[in-house]
Amino acid sequence: MRVAVFSTKPHDRRYLERANEDGAHRLSFLEPRLTAETASLAKGADAVCVFVNDTVSEEVVEQLGSQGVRLLALRSAGFNHVDLVAAEAAGIAVGRVPAYSPHAVAEHAVALILTLNRKTHRAYNRVREGNFVLDGLLGFDLNGKTVGIVGTGLIGEVVARIMTGFGCRVIAHDPAPNPTCEALGVHYLSVEQLLSQSDVISLHCPLTPATHQLIDGPALARMKRGAMLINTSRGEVIDTRAVIRGLKDGTIGSLGLDVYEEETDLFFEDLSNRIIPDDVFARLLTFPNVLITGHQAFFTEEALAAIAETTIGNVTAFERDGRPLHEVKTQAARPAE
Ligand code: NAD
């Protein structure tokens, strides 16, 4: 298969070439993001391989279909950025990487929790400047605190296991409770109960119509004053403007983000010599109790190897059987919750 790989970074190339060592497929690596303007770069390709910030709208899908593309191979688990109905209409199958390393994302979420709590990001800078004052670095014991996990699928389950190990009481909200979590002692509650009881809230649900801006003004009003909020799921699960208000009035004690509503124009690029035009994002950066990483939770060696292997596996299966190994069905586009 001829595969056009959009949004290629050096690590994508390295891991995909390794997974395609036997040369079964012809991969062409393209740096631009997939958009309506760049879709024509896929001319001659049988498959298009995309990441989370590529635009796979109806317009793009139709264009790809008319160019002869028959497979969309997502290098991600999430598929909220793909118009699945349009893909089906254009005769394009969609394959994804359902599970690459839940540990990668879960461990990053825990890294955000630990950093925000013990302020190691601030301590690092202070000590390098010869400032050994402890003021402003006060944390709390995680042991005995209540951690609320929204979405206890693959990633949420690992977070539950890690936080249980810290001695936390773990509560969760999920329309489909996970028996492994229940066996760990996790209590399932309504989202309202979870918000009012948690000292730390970590979001691990997919972006769906039901979870879009799940954390909005009314949700913040239910939270324990000073609670920590962690989002490594999708930016749109929180209403960023409401969260900024919550940070200003102290409702939110600290905020850790690996994803952001408008990240498409920011993340994965070096903008250090430019002015960031997004005032909401710029405001977030001014808070000492906010820690943002640029969608790097997945970024471990194990996860990249698994993403590349599954992606090539999807392409090989499609070539052989006409279906990717991990097919995203159109009904997934229709809200179940
Ligand atoms: P998963 O499908 O295994 O688990 C998702 C869980 O969320 C399921 O148990 C589901 O029942 C639950 N859920 C669905 N709707 C819900 C709702 N309204 N409220 C509460 N829970 C709900 O997925 P996963 O592999 O654990 O990944 C979770 C999400 O993490 C992905 O959808 C993706 O958006 C995000 N993610 C982020 C990164 C990153 O690098 N930051 C990497 C991978 C995945």
PDB file of C-alpha atoms in Angstrom, residues 103-206:
ATOM      1  CA  HIS A 103       0.573   3.452  31.275  1.00  0.00           C
ATOM      2  CA  ALA A 104       2.134   6.299  29.267  1.00  0.00           C
ATOM      3  CA  VAL A 105      -0.901   8.573  29.681  1.00  0.00           C
ATOM      4  CA  ALA A 106      -1.766   7.451  33.211  1.00  0.00           C
ATOM      5  CA  GLU A 107       1.796   7.979  34.445  1.00  0.00           C
ATOM      6  CA  HIS A 108       1.865  11.450  32.862  1.00  0.00           C
ATOM      7  CA  ALA A 109      -1.390  12.356  34.615  1.00  0.00           C
ATOM      8  CA  VAL A 110       0.222  11.265  37.896  1.00  0.00           C
ATOM      9  CA  ALA A 111       3.337  13.304  37.029  1.00  0.00           C
ATOM     10  CA  LEU A 112       1.104  16.378  36.701  1.00  0.00           C
ATOM     11  CA  ILE A 113      -0.555  15.608  40.058  1.00  0.00           C
ATOM     12  CA  LEU A 114       2.774  15.181  41.854  1.00  0.00           C
ATOM     13  CA  THR A 115       4.373  18.220  40.252  1.00  0.00           C
ATOM     14  CA  LEU A 116       1.450  20.528  41.008  1.00  0.00           C
ATOM     15  CA  ASN A 117       1.173  19.240  44.556  1.00  0.00           C
ATOM     16  CA  ARG A 118       4.861  19.417  45.519  1.00  0.00           C
ATOM     17  CA  LYS A 119       5.677  22.275  43.090  1.00  0.00           C
ATOM     18  CA  THR A 120       8.806  20.631  41.752  1.00  0.00           C
ATOM     19  CA  HIS A 121       8.522  22.797  38.604  1.00  0.00           C
ATOM     20  CA  ARG A 122       8.989  25.880  40.764  1.00  0.00           C
ATOM     21  CA  ALA A 123      11.549  24.304  43.083  1.00  0.00           C
ATOM     22  CA  TYR A 124      13.694  23.371  40.063  1.00  0.00           C
ATOM     23  CA  ASN A 125      13.974  26.992  38.969  1.00  0.00           C
ATOM     24  CA  ARG A 126      14.427  28.368  42.492  1.00  0.00           C
ATOM     25  CA  VAL A 127      17.290  26.062  43.396  1.00  0.00           C
ATOM     26  CA  ARG A 128      19.068  26.751  40.101  1.00  0.00           C
ATOM     27  CA  GLU A 129      18.951  30.446  40.992  1.00  0.00           C
ATOM     28  CA  GLY A 130      20.297  29.853  44.484  1.00  0.00           C
ATOM     29  CA  ASN A 131      16.920  30.482  46.153  1.00  0.00           C
ATOM     30  CA  PHE A 132      16.304  27.865  48.852  1.00  0.00           C
ATOM     31  CA  VAL A 133      13.233  29.501  50.425  1.00  0.00           C
ATOM     32  CA  LEU A 134      10.298  27.108  50.970  1.00  0.00           C
ATOM     33  CA  ASP A 135       7.494  29.707  50.905  1.00  0.00           C
ATOM     34  CA  GLY A 136       5.000  28.852  48.181  1.00  0.00           C
ATOM     35  CA  LEU A 137       6.135  25.243  47.893  1.00  0.00           C
ATOM     36  CA  LEU A 138       3.798  23.753  50.501  1.00  0.00           C
ATOM     37  CA  GLY A 139       2.055  20.570  49.358  1.00  0.00           C
ATOM     38  CA  PHE A 140      -0.192  17.975  50.983  1.00  0.00           C
ATOM     39  CA  ASP A 141       0.011  14.220  51.596  1.00  0.00           C
ATOM     40  CA  LEU A 142      -1.771  12.346  48.828  1.00  0.00           C
ATOM     41  CA  ASN A 143      -2.201   9.492  51.278  1.00  0.00           C
ATOM     42  CA  GLY A 144      -5.791   9.563  52.523  1.00  0.00           C
ATOM     43  CA  LYS A 145      -7.007  12.099  49.938  1.00  0.00           C
ATOM     44  CA  THR A 146      -9.921  11.409  47.587  1.00  0.00           C
ATOM     45  CA  VAL A 147      -9.143  11.120  43.892  1.00  0.00           C
ATOM     46  CA  GLY A 148     -12.064  11.241  41.444  1.00  0.00           C
ATOM     47  CA  ILE A 149     -11.545   9.606  38.062  1.00  0.00           C
ATOM     48  CA  VAL A 150     -13.936  10.453  35.242  1.00  0.00           C
ATOM     49  CA  GLY A 151     -13.739   7.559  32.776  1.00  0.00           C
ATOM     50  CA  THR A 152     -12.255   4.302  34.023  1.00  0.00           C
ATOM     51  CA  GLY A 153     -11.340   2.652  30.730  1.00  0.00           C
ATOM     52  CA  LEU A 154      -7.793   1.551  29.973  1.00  0.00           C
ATOM     53  CA  ILE A 155      -6.106   4.755  31.155  1.00  0.00           C
ATOM     54  CA  GLY A 156      -8.425   5.558  34.062  1.00  0.00           C
ATOM     55  CA  GLU A 157      -7.932   2.040  35.409  1.00  0.00           C
ATOM     56  CA  VAL A 158      -4.136   2.481  35.537  1.00  0.00           C
ATOM     57  CA  VAL A 159      -4.569   5.852  37.281  1.00  0.00           C
ATOM     58  CA  ALA A 160      -6.896   4.183  39.791  1.00  0.00           C
ATOM     59  CA  ARG A 161      -4.288   1.495  40.471  1.00  0.00           C
ATOM     60  CA  ILE A 162      -1.452   4.011  40.929  1.00  0.00           C
ATOM     61  CA  MET A 163      -3.464   6.323  43.177  1.00  0.00           C
ATOM     62  CA  THR A 164      -4.683   3.384  45.266  1.00  0.00           C
ATOM     63  CA  GLY A 165      -0.988   2.584  45.753  1.00  0.00           C
ATOM     64  CA  PHE A 166      -0.470   6.104  47.131  1.00  0.00           C
ATOM     65  CA  GLY A 167      -3.092   5.354  49.777  1.00  0.00           C
ATOM     66  CA  CYS A 168      -5.798   7.491  48.186  1.00  0.00           C
ATOM     67  CA  ARG A 169      -9.504   6.805  48.328  1.00  0.00           C
ATOM     68  CA  VAL A 170     -10.445   6.460  44.661  1.00  0.00           C
ATOM     69  CA  ILE A 171     -13.944   7.264  43.422  1.00  0.00           C
ATOM     70  CA  ALA A 172     -15.073   7.260  39.816  1.00  0.00           C
ATOM     71  CA  HIS A 173     -17.777   8.139  37.369  1.00  0.00           C
ATOM     72  CA  ASP A 174     -18.297   6.055  34.243  1.00  0.00           C
ATOM     73  CA  PRO A 175     -21.526   4.925  32.535  1.00  0.00           C
ATOM     74  CA  ALA A 176     -19.844   1.510  32.207  1.00  0.00           C
ATOM     75  CA  PRO A 177     -18.172   0.682  35.544  1.00  0.00           C
ATOM     76  CA  ASN A 178     -14.942  -1.318  35.245  1.00  0.00           C
ATOM     77  CA  PRO A 179     -14.974  -4.560  37.323  1.00  0.00           C
ATOM     78  CA  THR A 180     -11.164  -4.385  37.790  1.00  0.00           C
ATOM     79  CA  CYS A 181     -11.582  -0.959  39.397  1.00  0.00           C
ATOM     80  CA  GLU A 182     -14.463  -2.198  41.526  1.00  0.00           C
ATOM     81  CA  ALA A 183     -12.212  -5.048  42.711  1.00  0.00           C
ATOM     82  CA  LEU A 184      -9.593  -2.416  43.638  1.00  0.00           C
ATOM     83  CA  GLY A 185     -12.185  -0.785  45.903  1.00  0.00           C
ATOM     84  CA  VAL A 186     -13.112   2.091  43.584  1.00  0.00           C
ATOM     85  CA  HIS A 187     -16.602   3.444  44.317  1.00  0.00           C
ATOM     86  CA  TYR A 188     -18.725   4.572  41.400  1.00  0.00           C
ATOM     87  CA  LEU A 189     -20.728   7.740  41.950  1.00  0.00           C
ATOM     88  CA  SER A 190     -22.657  10.285  39.920  1.00  0.00           C
ATOM     89  CA  VAL A 191     -20.520  12.997  38.374  1.00  0.00           C
ATOM     90  CA  GLU A 192     -22.045  15.504  40.830  1.00  0.00           C
ATOM     91  CA  GLN A 193     -21.055  13.376  43.845  1.00  0.00           C
ATOM     92  CA  LEU A 194     -17.568  12.854  42.408  1.00  0.00           C
ATOM     93  CA  LEU A 195     -17.068  16.597  41.949  1.00  0.00           C
ATOM     94  CA  SER A 196     -18.174  17.436  45.484  1.00  0.00           C
ATOM     95  CA  GLN A 197     -16.026  14.771  47.187  1.00  0.00           C
ATOM     96  CA  SER A 198     -12.723  14.821  45.261  1.00  0.00           C
ATOM     97  CA  ASP A 199      -9.501  16.534  46.307  1.00  0.00           C
ATOM     98  CA  VAL A 200      -8.038  15.638  42.902  1.00  0.00           C
ATOM     99  CA  ILE A 201     -10.138  15.147  39.752  1.00  0.00           C
ATOM    100  CA  SER A 202      -8.567  13.458  36.744  1.00  0.00           C
ATOM    101  CA  LEU A 203     -10.378  13.260  33.396  1.00  0.00           C
ATOM    102  CA  HIS A 204      -9.973  10.096  31.299  1.00  0.00           C
ATOM    103  CA  CYS A 205     -13.201   9.961  29.283  1.00  0.00           C
ATOM    104  CA  PRO A 206     -13.377  10.305  25.499  1.00  0.00           C
TER     105      PRO A 206
END
